[in-house]
Coordinates of C-alpha atoms and ligand atoms in Angstrom, one line a residue:
M257 CA 26.3 172.7 184.6
R258 CA 28.6 175.6 185.4
A259 CA 27.4 178.9 186.8
A260 CA 26.7 181.4 184.1
A261 CA 25.9 185.1 184.0
L262 CA 22.8 186.4 182.4
Y263 CA 22.9 189.6 180.5
K264 CA 20.2 192.0 179.4
T265 CA 21.5 194.6 177.1
G266 CA 24.9 194.8 178.8
T267 CA 23.8 194.6 182.4
V268 CA 24.5 191.5 184.4
L269 CA 21.1 190.3 185.7
G270 CA 22.3 187.4 187.9
F271 CA 23.8 184.0 187.8
V272 CA 22.2 180.6 187.3
T273 CA 23.7 177.3 188.3
S274 CA 21.2 174.7 187.3
R275 CA 18.9 173.9 184.4
R276 CA 16.0 174.0 186.8
E277 CA 16.7 177.7 187.5
L278 CA 16.9 178.2 183.8
H279 CA 13.5 176.7 183.3
G280 CA 12.1 179.0 185.9
L281 CA 13.7 181.8 184.1
R282 CA 12.2 180.6 180.8
F283 CA 8.8 180.8 182.4
N284 CA 9.4 184.3 183.6
I285 CA 10.7 185.3 180.2
A286 CA 7.6 184.0 178.6
N287 CA 5.2 185.7 181.0
N288 CA 6.8 189.0 181.9
F289 CA 9.4 191.0 180.2
V290 CA 12.0 189.8 177.7
D291 CA 14.5 191.0 175.2
N292 CA 16.4 189.2 172.6
A293 CA 19.8 189.4 174.3
F294 CA 18.3 187.8 177.3
V295 CA 16.8 184.9 175.3
G296 CA 20.0 184.5 173.4
S297 CA 21.8 183.9 176.6
Y298 CA 19.2 181.5 177.7
N299 CA 19.5 179.5 174.5
C300 CA 23.3 179.4 174.7
L301 CA 23.2 178.2 178.2
M302 CA 20.8 175.4 177.5
N303 CA 23.6 173.6 175.8
S304 CA 21.9 170.2 175.6
P305 CA 18.1 170.7 175.8
M306 CA 15.9 167.9 174.5
L307 CA 12.8 168.2 172.4
K308 CA 10.2 165.7 171.5
R309 CA 9.2 165.3 167.9
A310 CA 5.9 166.7 166.7
T311 CA 3.2 164.1 166.6
G312 CA 0.1 165.9 165.6
N313 CA -0.7 169.0 163.5
W314 CA 0.4 171.5 166.1
V315 CA 2.8 171.4 169.1
V316 CA 2.7 172.5 172.7
G317 CA 4.6 172.0 176.0
D318 CA 7.6 169.7 175.6
Q319 CA 7.2 169.6 171.8
F320 CA 7.2 173.4 171.5
W321 CA 10.6 175.0 170.7
D322 CA 11.6 178.6 171.4
R323 CA 9.2 181.4 170.3
E324 CA 9.8 182.9 173.7
V325 CA 10.1 186.5 172.5
E326 CA 7.1 186.1 170.2
L327 CA 5.0 184.5 172.9
S328 CA 5.9 187.2 175.4
L329 CA 5.0 190.0 173.0
F330 CA 1.8 188.2 172.0
I331 CA 0.8 187.7 175.7
E332 CA 1.7 191.3 176.4
R333 CA -0.6 192.5 173.6
L334 CA -3.5 190.3 175.0
M335 CA -2.9 191.7 178.5
E336 CA -3.3 195.2 177.0
G337 CA -6.7 194.1 175.6
A338 CA -5.7 194.3 171.9
H339 CA -7.5 192.3 169.2
L340 CA -5.0 190.7 167.0
L341 CA -4.7 189.6 163.4
L342 CA -2.0 186.9 163.5
T343 CA -0.4 186.9 160.1
A344 CA 2.3 184.5 158.8
P345 CA 3.1 182.3 155.9
R346 CA 2.1 178.6 155.8
R347 CA 3.3 176.1 158.4
I348 CA 5.1 178.7 160.5
G349 CA 3.4 177.6 163.8
K350 CA 0.4 180.0 164.1
T351 CA -1.9 177.3 165.6
S352 CA 0.9 176.1 167.9
L353 CA 1.6 179.6 169.2
L354 CA -2.1 180.0 170.0
K355 CA -2.3 176.7 171.8
E356 CA 1.0 177.3 173.7
A357 CA -0.2 180.8 174.7
A358 CA -3.5 179.3 176.0
R359 CA -1.5 176.8 178.0
R360 CA 0.7 179.4 179.6
L361 CA -2.3 181.7 180.3
E362 CA -4.3 179.1 182.1
G363 CA -5.7 180.4 185.4
R364 CA -5.2 184.0 184.3
F365 CA -7.3 184.1 181.2
L366 CA -10.2 182.0 179.9
C367 CA -8.8 181.0 176.5
L368 CA -11.1 179.5 174.0
Y369 CA -9.8 178.0 170.8
V370 CA -12.4 178.1 168.0
D371 CA -11.5 176.1 164.8
L372 CA -13.4 177.3 161.7
Q373 CA -11.8 174.8 159.4
K374 CA -15.0 172.9 158.8
A375 CA -17.4 175.9 159.1
E376 CA -19.5 176.7 156.0
S377 CA -21.6 179.5 157.4
A378 CA -21.7 182.1 160.1
S379 CA -24.2 179.9 162.0
D380 CA -21.5 177.1 162.0
A381 CA -19.1 179.6 163.4
V382 CA -21.5 180.4 166.2
V383 CA -21.8 176.7 167.0
E384 CA -18.0 176.3 167.0
L385 CA -17.8 179.3 169.4
S386 CA -20.4 177.8 171.7
M387 CA -18.8 174.3 171.7
A388 CA -15.4 175.9 172.6
A389 CA -16.9 176.8 176.0
Q390 CA -17.6 173.2 176.8
D391 CA -14.7 172.7 179.3
Y392 CA -15.6 175.8 181.3
K393 CA -18.7 174.9 183.4
P394 CA -19.8 178.4 184.5
A395 CA -19.8 179.6 180.9
W396 CA -21.0 176.3 179.4
D397 CA -24.3 176.1 181.3
R398 CA -25.2 179.6 180.3
V399 CA -24.2 179.0 176.7
L400 CA -26.5 176.0 176.6
S401 CA -29.3 178.2 177.9
V402 CA -29.0 180.4 174.8
F403 CA -30.1 177.3 172.8
Q404 CA -33.0 176.4 175.1
H405 CA -35.3 176.6 172.2
V406 CA -33.8 173.4 170.7
L407 CA -32.6 171.7 173.9
K408 CA -35.3 170.4 176.3
D409 CA -33.1 171.1 179.4
T410 CA -29.4 171.4 180.0
V411 CA -29.0 168.0 181.7
E412 CA -30.4 166.2 178.8
A413 CA -28.5 168.4 176.4
V414 CA -25.1 167.3 177.7
K415 CA -26.0 163.7 177.1
I416 CA -26.8 164.3 173.4
K417 CA -24.2 162.5 171.4
D418 CA -23.7 165.0 168.7
L419 CA -24.5 168.2 170.5
S420 CA -23.2 170.5 167.8
I421 CA -25.7 169.2 165.3
T422 CA -28.5 170.0 167.7
L423 CA -27.1 173.5 168.4
R424 CA -26.8 174.1 164.7
G425 CA -30.5 173.2 164.3
G426 CA -31.3 176.1 166.6
L427 CA -29.7 178.7 164.3
T428 CA -31.1 180.3 161.2
A429 CA -30.1 183.0 158.8
D430 CA -32.3 185.3 160.9
N431 CA -31.1 184.5 164.4
W432 CA -27.4 183.6 164.2
Q433 CA -26.3 187.1 165.0
S434 CA -28.5 187.6 168.0
K435 CA -27.7 184.1 169.3
G436 CA -24.0 184.8 168.7
D437 CA -24.3 188.1 170.5
Q438 CA -25.8 186.3 173.5
I439 CA -22.8 183.9 173.6
F440 CA -20.4 186.9 173.6
E441 CA -22.5 188.4 176.5
V442 CA -22.1 185.2 178.4
L443 CA -18.3 185.1 177.8
A444 CA -17.9 188.8 178.7
D445 CA -19.7 188.1 182.0
Q446 CA -17.1 185.5 183.2
S447 CA -14.9 186.4 186.2
Q448 CA -11.7 186.0 184.2
P449 CA -10.8 188.0 181.1
V450 CA -11.5 186.0 177.9
A451 CA -9.2 185.4 174.9
L452 CA -10.9 184.0 171.8
F453 CA -8.6 182.4 169.3
F454 CA -10.4 182.1 166.0
D455 CA -8.3 179.9 163.7
E456 CA -9.0 179.4 160.0
V457 CA -11.2 182.5 159.7
A458 CA -10.1 183.0 156.1
I459 CA -11.2 179.5 155.1
L460 CA -14.7 180.3 156.2
A461 CA -14.6 183.8 154.7
N462 CA -13.3 182.3 151.5
R463 CA -16.1 179.7 151.3
L464 CA -18.7 182.4 151.9
L465 CA -17.2 184.7 149.3
R466 CA -16.6 182.3 146.5
G467 CA -19.1 179.4 147.0
S468 CA -18.5 176.1 145.2
D469 CA -18.3 177.8 141.8
Y470 CA -15.6 180.3 142.9
T471 CA -17.6 183.3 141.7
I472 CA -17.8 186.4 143.9
T473 CA -21.3 187.8 143.9
N474 CA -22.9 190.7 145.7
Q475 CA -24.9 188.5 148.0
R476 CA -21.8 186.4 148.9
R477 CA -19.8 189.6 149.6
Q478 CA -22.7 190.7 151.9
E479 CA -22.5 187.4 153.8
V480 CA -18.7 187.9 154.4
D481 CA -19.4 191.5 155.4
A482 CA -22.1 190.4 157.9
F483 CA -19.9 187.8 159.5
L484 CA -16.7 189.9 159.8
S485 CA -18.8 193.0 160.9
W486 CA -20.4 190.9 163.6
L487 CA -17.0 189.8 164.9
R488 CA -15.9 193.4 164.8
A489 CA -19.0 194.7 166.6
N490 CA -18.5 192.3 169.4
C491 CA -14.8 193.2 169.7
I492 CA -15.9 196.8 170.2
R493 CA -18.8 196.0 172.5
H494 CA -16.7 193.9 174.9
Q495 CA -13.5 195.8 174.7
G496 CA -11.4 195.2 177.8
K497 CA -13.3 191.9 178.7
I498 CA -12.9 189.9 175.5
R499 CA -10.0 190.0 173.1
L500 CA -10.1 188.2 169.8
V501 CA -7.2 186.8 167.8
V502 CA -7.9 185.8 164.2
T503 CA -5.6 183.7 162.0
G504 CA -5.6 180.9 159.5
S505 CA -3.6 178.9 157.0
I506 CA -4.6 181.3 154.2
G507 CA -4.3 185.0 154.3
L508 CA -7.4 187.0 155.4
E509 CA -6.1 190.4 154.3
P510 CA -5.7 189.6 150.6
L511 CA -9.2 188.1 150.7
V512 CA -11.0 191.0 152.3
R513 CA -9.1 193.4 150.1
Q514 CA -10.4 191.5 147.1
A515 CA -13.9 191.7 148.5
G516 CA -13.6 195.4 149.1
L517 CA -14.1 194.8 152.9
S518 CA -10.7 195.8 154.4
A519 CA -12.5 198.1 156.9
T520 CA -13.9 195.1 158.7
L521 CA -10.4 194.3 159.9
N522 CA -9.5 197.7 161.2
T523 CA -10.1 196.8 164.9
F524 CA -7.4 194.2 164.7
T525 CA -3.8 195.0 165.3
P526 CA -1.6 193.0 162.9
Y527 CA 0.8 190.6 164.7
H528 CA 3.3 189.0 162.4
L529 CA 5.0 185.7 163.1
A530 CA 8.2 185.2 161.1
P531 CA 10.2 182.0 160.3
W532 CA 12.8 180.9 162.8
T533 CA 16.2 182.4 162.6
R534 CA 19.1 180.1 161.6
E535 CA 20.2 179.9 165.2
V536 CA 16.8 178.9 166.5
A537 CA 16.3 176.3 163.8
G538 CA 19.8 174.9 164.5
G539 CA 19.0 174.7 168.2
C540 CA 15.8 172.9 167.4
L541 CA 17.6 170.3 165.3
Q542 CA 20.2 169.8 168.0
A543 CA 17.5 169.5 170.7
L544 CA 15.5 167.0 168.6
S545 CA 18.7 164.9 168.1
H546 CA 19.3 164.9 171.9
G547 CA 15.7 163.9 172.5
H548 CA 16.1 161.0 170.1
D549 CA 19.6 159.7 170.9
L550 CA 21.0 160.7 167.6
V551 CA 24.3 162.4 167.0
L552 CA 23.8 165.3 164.7
P553 CA 27.2 167.1 164.3
R554 CA 27.4 170.8 163.5
D555 CA 28.4 170.2 159.9
A556 CA 25.3 168.0 159.3
I557 CA 23.1 170.7 160.9
E558 CA 24.6 173.4 158.8
E559 CA 24.0 171.2 155.7
M560 CA 20.3 170.8 156.7
L561 CA 19.9 174.5 157.3
D562 CA 21.5 175.3 153.9
H563 CA 19.0 173.1 152.1
L564 CA 16.0 174.7 153.9
G565 CA 17.0 178.3 153.1
V566 CA 14.1 179.7 155.2
F567 CA 13.4 178.1 158.6
I568 CA 9.8 177.2 158.6
P569 CA 9.3 175.2 161.8
H570 CA 7.3 172.5 160.1
H571 CA 10.0 172.0 157.4
V572 CA 12.7 171.9 160.1
Q573 CA 10.8 169.1 161.9
M574 CA 10.1 167.3 158.7
F575 CA 13.7 167.2 157.7
F576 CA 14.8 165.9 161.1
D577 CA 12.2 163.2 160.9
H578 CA 13.4 162.1 157.4
V579 CA 17.1 162.1 158.6
Y580 CA 16.2 160.3 161.8
Q581 CA 14.3 157.5 160.0
Q582 CA 17.1 157.0 157.4
A583 CA 19.8 156.9 160.1
R584 CA 17.8 154.3 162.1
M585 CA 17.1 152.2 158.9
D586 CA 20.8 152.3 158.2
G587 CA 21.7 151.4 161.8
L588 CA 23.6 154.6 162.3
Q589 CA 24.1 156.5 165.5
E590 CA 25.7 159.5 163.9
V591 CA 24.5 161.5 160.9
S592 CA 27.0 162.5 158.2
V593 CA 26.8 165.4 155.7
A594 CA 26.6 162.7 153.0
L595 CA 23.5 161.2 154.6
V596 CA 21.9 164.6 154.9
R597 CA 22.4 165.2 151.2
A598 CA 21.1 161.8 150.2
V599 CA 18.0 162.2 152.4
Y600 CA 17.3 165.7 151.0
Q601 CA 17.4 164.4 147.4
Q602 CA 15.8 161.1 147.8
S603 CA 13.4 161.5 150.6
M604 CA 12.5 165.2 151.1
L605 CA 12.2 165.8 147.4
G606 CA 10.7 162.4 146.8
I607 CA 7.3 160.9 147.2
R608 CA 7.2 161.4 151.0
G609 CA 7.9 165.1 150.6
H610 CA 5.3 165.4 147.9
V611 CA 2.5 164.6 150.4
E612 CA 3.3 167.9 152.1
L613 CA 3.4 169.7 148.8
S614 CA 0.0 168.3 147.8
H615 CA -1.4 169.7 151.0
M616 CA -0.1 173.2 150.1
E617 CA -1.4 172.9 146.5
E618 CA -4.9 172.0 147.8
R619 CA -5.0 175.0 150.1
L620 CA -3.9 177.2 147.1
K621 CA -6.7 175.8 145.0
M622 CA -9.2 176.4 147.7
V623 CA -8.4 180.1 147.8
L624 CA -8.0 180.6 144.1
G625 CA -10.4 178.3 142.4
P626 CA -9.4 176.2 139.3
K627 CA -8.9 179.0 136.8
L628 CA -6.5 181.2 138.9
D629 CA -5.0 178.1 140.4
Y630 CA -3.6 177.1 137.0
L631 CA -2.1 180.5 136.6
A632 CA -0.6 180.3 140.2
L633 CA 0.9 176.9 139.3
D634 CA 2.5 178.3 136.2
L635 CA 3.9 181.4 138.0
L636 CA 5.4 179.2 140.7
T637 CA 6.9 176.8 138.2
E638 CA 8.4 179.7 136.2
A639 CA 10.0 181.0 139.4
A640 CA 11.3 177.5 140.3
V641 CA 12.6 176.6 136.9
V642 CA 14.0 179.9 135.6
G643 CA 14.9 181.3 139.1
T644 CA 12.9 184.5 138.9
L645 CA 9.5 185.7 137.8
T646 CA 9.7 189.1 136.2
A647 CA 6.8 191.5 135.4
E648 CA 7.1 190.6 131.7
T649 CA 7.1 186.8 132.2
G650 CA 4.2 187.2 134.7
R651 CA 2.3 189.1 132.0
V652 CA 3.0 186.5 129.3
L653 CA 1.7 183.7 131.6
A654 CA -1.4 185.7 132.8
V655 CA -2.4 186.7 129.2
G656 CA -2.0 183.0 128.2
H657 CA -4.4 182.0 130.9
L658 CA -6.8 184.9 131.1
G659 CA -6.7 186.8 127.9
D660 CA -7.2 190.6 128.0
D661 CA -8.6 190.5 131.5
W662 CA -5.3 189.5 133.0
A663 CA -3.9 192.5 135.0
A664 CA -6.1 192.6 138.2
S665 CA -6.1 188.8 138.5
L666 CA -2.3 188.6 138.2
R667 CA -2.0 191.2 141.0
D668 CA -4.4 189.2 143.2
V669 CA -2.7 185.9 142.7
L670 CA 0.8 187.4 143.3
A671 CA -0.5 189.1 146.5
I672 CA -1.7 185.7 147.8
L673 CA 1.5 183.9 146.8
E674 CA 3.6 186.6 148.6
H675 CA 1.3 186.7 151.6
D676 CA 1.4 182.9 152.1
G677 CA 5.2 182.8 151.9
Y678 CA 5.7 181.1 148.5
L679 CA 7.3 184.1 146.7
R680 CA 9.1 187.2 147.7
N681 CA 9.6 190.4 145.7
R682 CA 13.1 191.7 145.3
N683 CA 13.7 194.7 143.1
G684 CA 10.5 194.1 141.1
A685 CA 11.0 190.4 140.4
Y686 CA 9.7 187.5 142.4
S687 CA 11.5 184.4 143.5
F688 CA 10.9 181.5 146.0
A689 CA 11.5 182.5 149.6
S690 CA 12.3 178.9 150.6
T691 CA 15.0 176.8 148.9
L692 CA 13.1 173.6 149.9
L693 CA 9.8 174.8 148.4
K694 CA 11.6 175.9 145.2
D695 CA 13.3 172.5 144.9
W696 CA 10.1 170.7 145.7
W697 CA 8.2 172.7 143.1
K698 CA 10.9 172.2 140.5
A699 CA 11.1 168.4 141.1
R700 CA 7.4 168.1 140.7
F701 CA 6.5 170.5 137.9
Q702 CA 9.5 171.2 135.7
F703 CA 8.9 168.1 133.5
A704 CA 7.6 169.4 130.1
Y705 CA 7.4 173.0 131.4
I706 CA 8.1 175.6 128.7
P707 CA 9.4 178.9 130.3
A708 CA 7.5 182.0 129.4
A709 CA 10.3 183.5 127.4
E710 CA 10.3 180.5 125.0
R711 CA 6.5 180.6 124.7
R712 CA 6.7 184.2 123.5
Q713 CA 9.0 183.2 120.7
Ligands
LIG1064 N1 7.3 176.3 168.2 C1 7.4 175.2 167.6 N2 8.3 174.2 168.0 C2 8.4 173.1 167.3 N3 7.8 172.8 166.2 C3 6.9 173.7 165.7 C4 6.7 174.9 166.4 N4 5.8 175.6 165.7 C5 5.5 174.8 164.6 N5 6.2 173.7 164.6 C6 6.1 172.6 163.6 O1 5.3 173.0 162.5 C7 4.1 172.2 162.4 C8 3.0 173.1 162.0 O2 2.6 173.9 163.1 P1 1.2 174.7 163.1 O3 0.1 173.8 162.7 O4 1.1 175.4 164.4 O5 1.5 175.8 162.0 P2 0.5 176.7 161.2 O6 1.2 178.0 160.9 O7 -0.8 176.9 162.0 O8 0.2 175.9 159.9 P3 -1.0 176.2 158.8 O9 -0.4 177.2 157.8 O10 -1.1 174.8 158.1 O11 -2.2 176.6 159.5 C9 4.0 171.5 163.7 O12 3.4 170.2 163.6 C10 5.4 171.4 164.1 O13 6.0 170.3 163.5
LIG1065 MG1 -2.8 176.5 161.5

């Protein structure tokens, strides 16, 4: 690799002559100061980096691509002691960002990742928080002591096969807050600063708010209020020692707004994670091809990027995976534009692609409940088939589903579809943000769909 100069907003910072030096630099970029010009140079210089394909739900380490600026700003915020509300559309890489930040902060911060995906109550959340401390002995022993009333002694406790069930047995509607407070006390007392990453908070809040019949009642609203206010109170109590990051695959703000509880989020600073830029997505495709011995020429990459429209990391990875499999099946070393087109039509928009779409549909239904979900499906199909959803066509569809009581529900549904990255509003009309998502939706739902304008007639 030839020597190359690094620039930061016009000033030569130095020269690097090896990829190793660049990797060192990458580390510094991620942990100290960074600006886009700097990272741009880094990415240009790394002319043949390799990337391993994603294998699980989220990625870290040698499967994690770019996000250097975002990580750096995120870590900077944590260092300052801010509590963050990480917002982003679906499949952008929120969980991966948290996991990668935790990896890079090891030794400096005690980072606990708390997954609330399966939690059904505030008590479940306290158990998940407690269990997250398992790998940190000094904290773990003291966490267990909070549950002494259900554990005979700590030694026996660690041997219990399903410890979380036992801990759950020690929590009731009356004591979860005080027990949870004690866990926070234990964590605040650790020698290192603590960062708590609460993932899928909105899934729990949504379950609490709507129950299994998707009806918001006063009591349910109070339960959400109690849980979010408890988190907020602990943020304030342990300011400087503990920082919280909350996020999830569905939006928390539209939900708390609907419940009239927006004030519970006002200790959190919003931190938005956007899709990749075209350059970053192109770099990722190139790095994946290098990592898997596949020749992916520039025109094939551009074709892939054109089909995606918006560069959601998961969709970039998926597309590569589909192209890679087809090339291997056909015994090809090099990918052509024609192959990319065929894979997009037959594979991405076909049955394999629909698995991903079904996952997105399930999440939507989880947030909206069956009645509003039907409306959301129609709004999205209208936008996919006709190209845009206007205020008038939205009204026609909403009245068809909900009768006279349509206005507030239509606003709520559109806010969720916009927040979660399905639709975007341009000059008062909505359209799909992602070309892939639009094509997916159209392929799946256009059959027998009657556009709103024709229904009116
Ligand atoms: N930085 C990254 N580098 C490479 N791939 C990534 C990156 N971030 C995300 N991805 C891809 O996107 C997929 C989803 O990532 P992740 O689960 O972190 O997203 P998410 O925003 O948490 O999704 P959800 O909305 O379902 O919660 C990963 O499996 C991976 O394929
Ligand atoms: Mg996630």
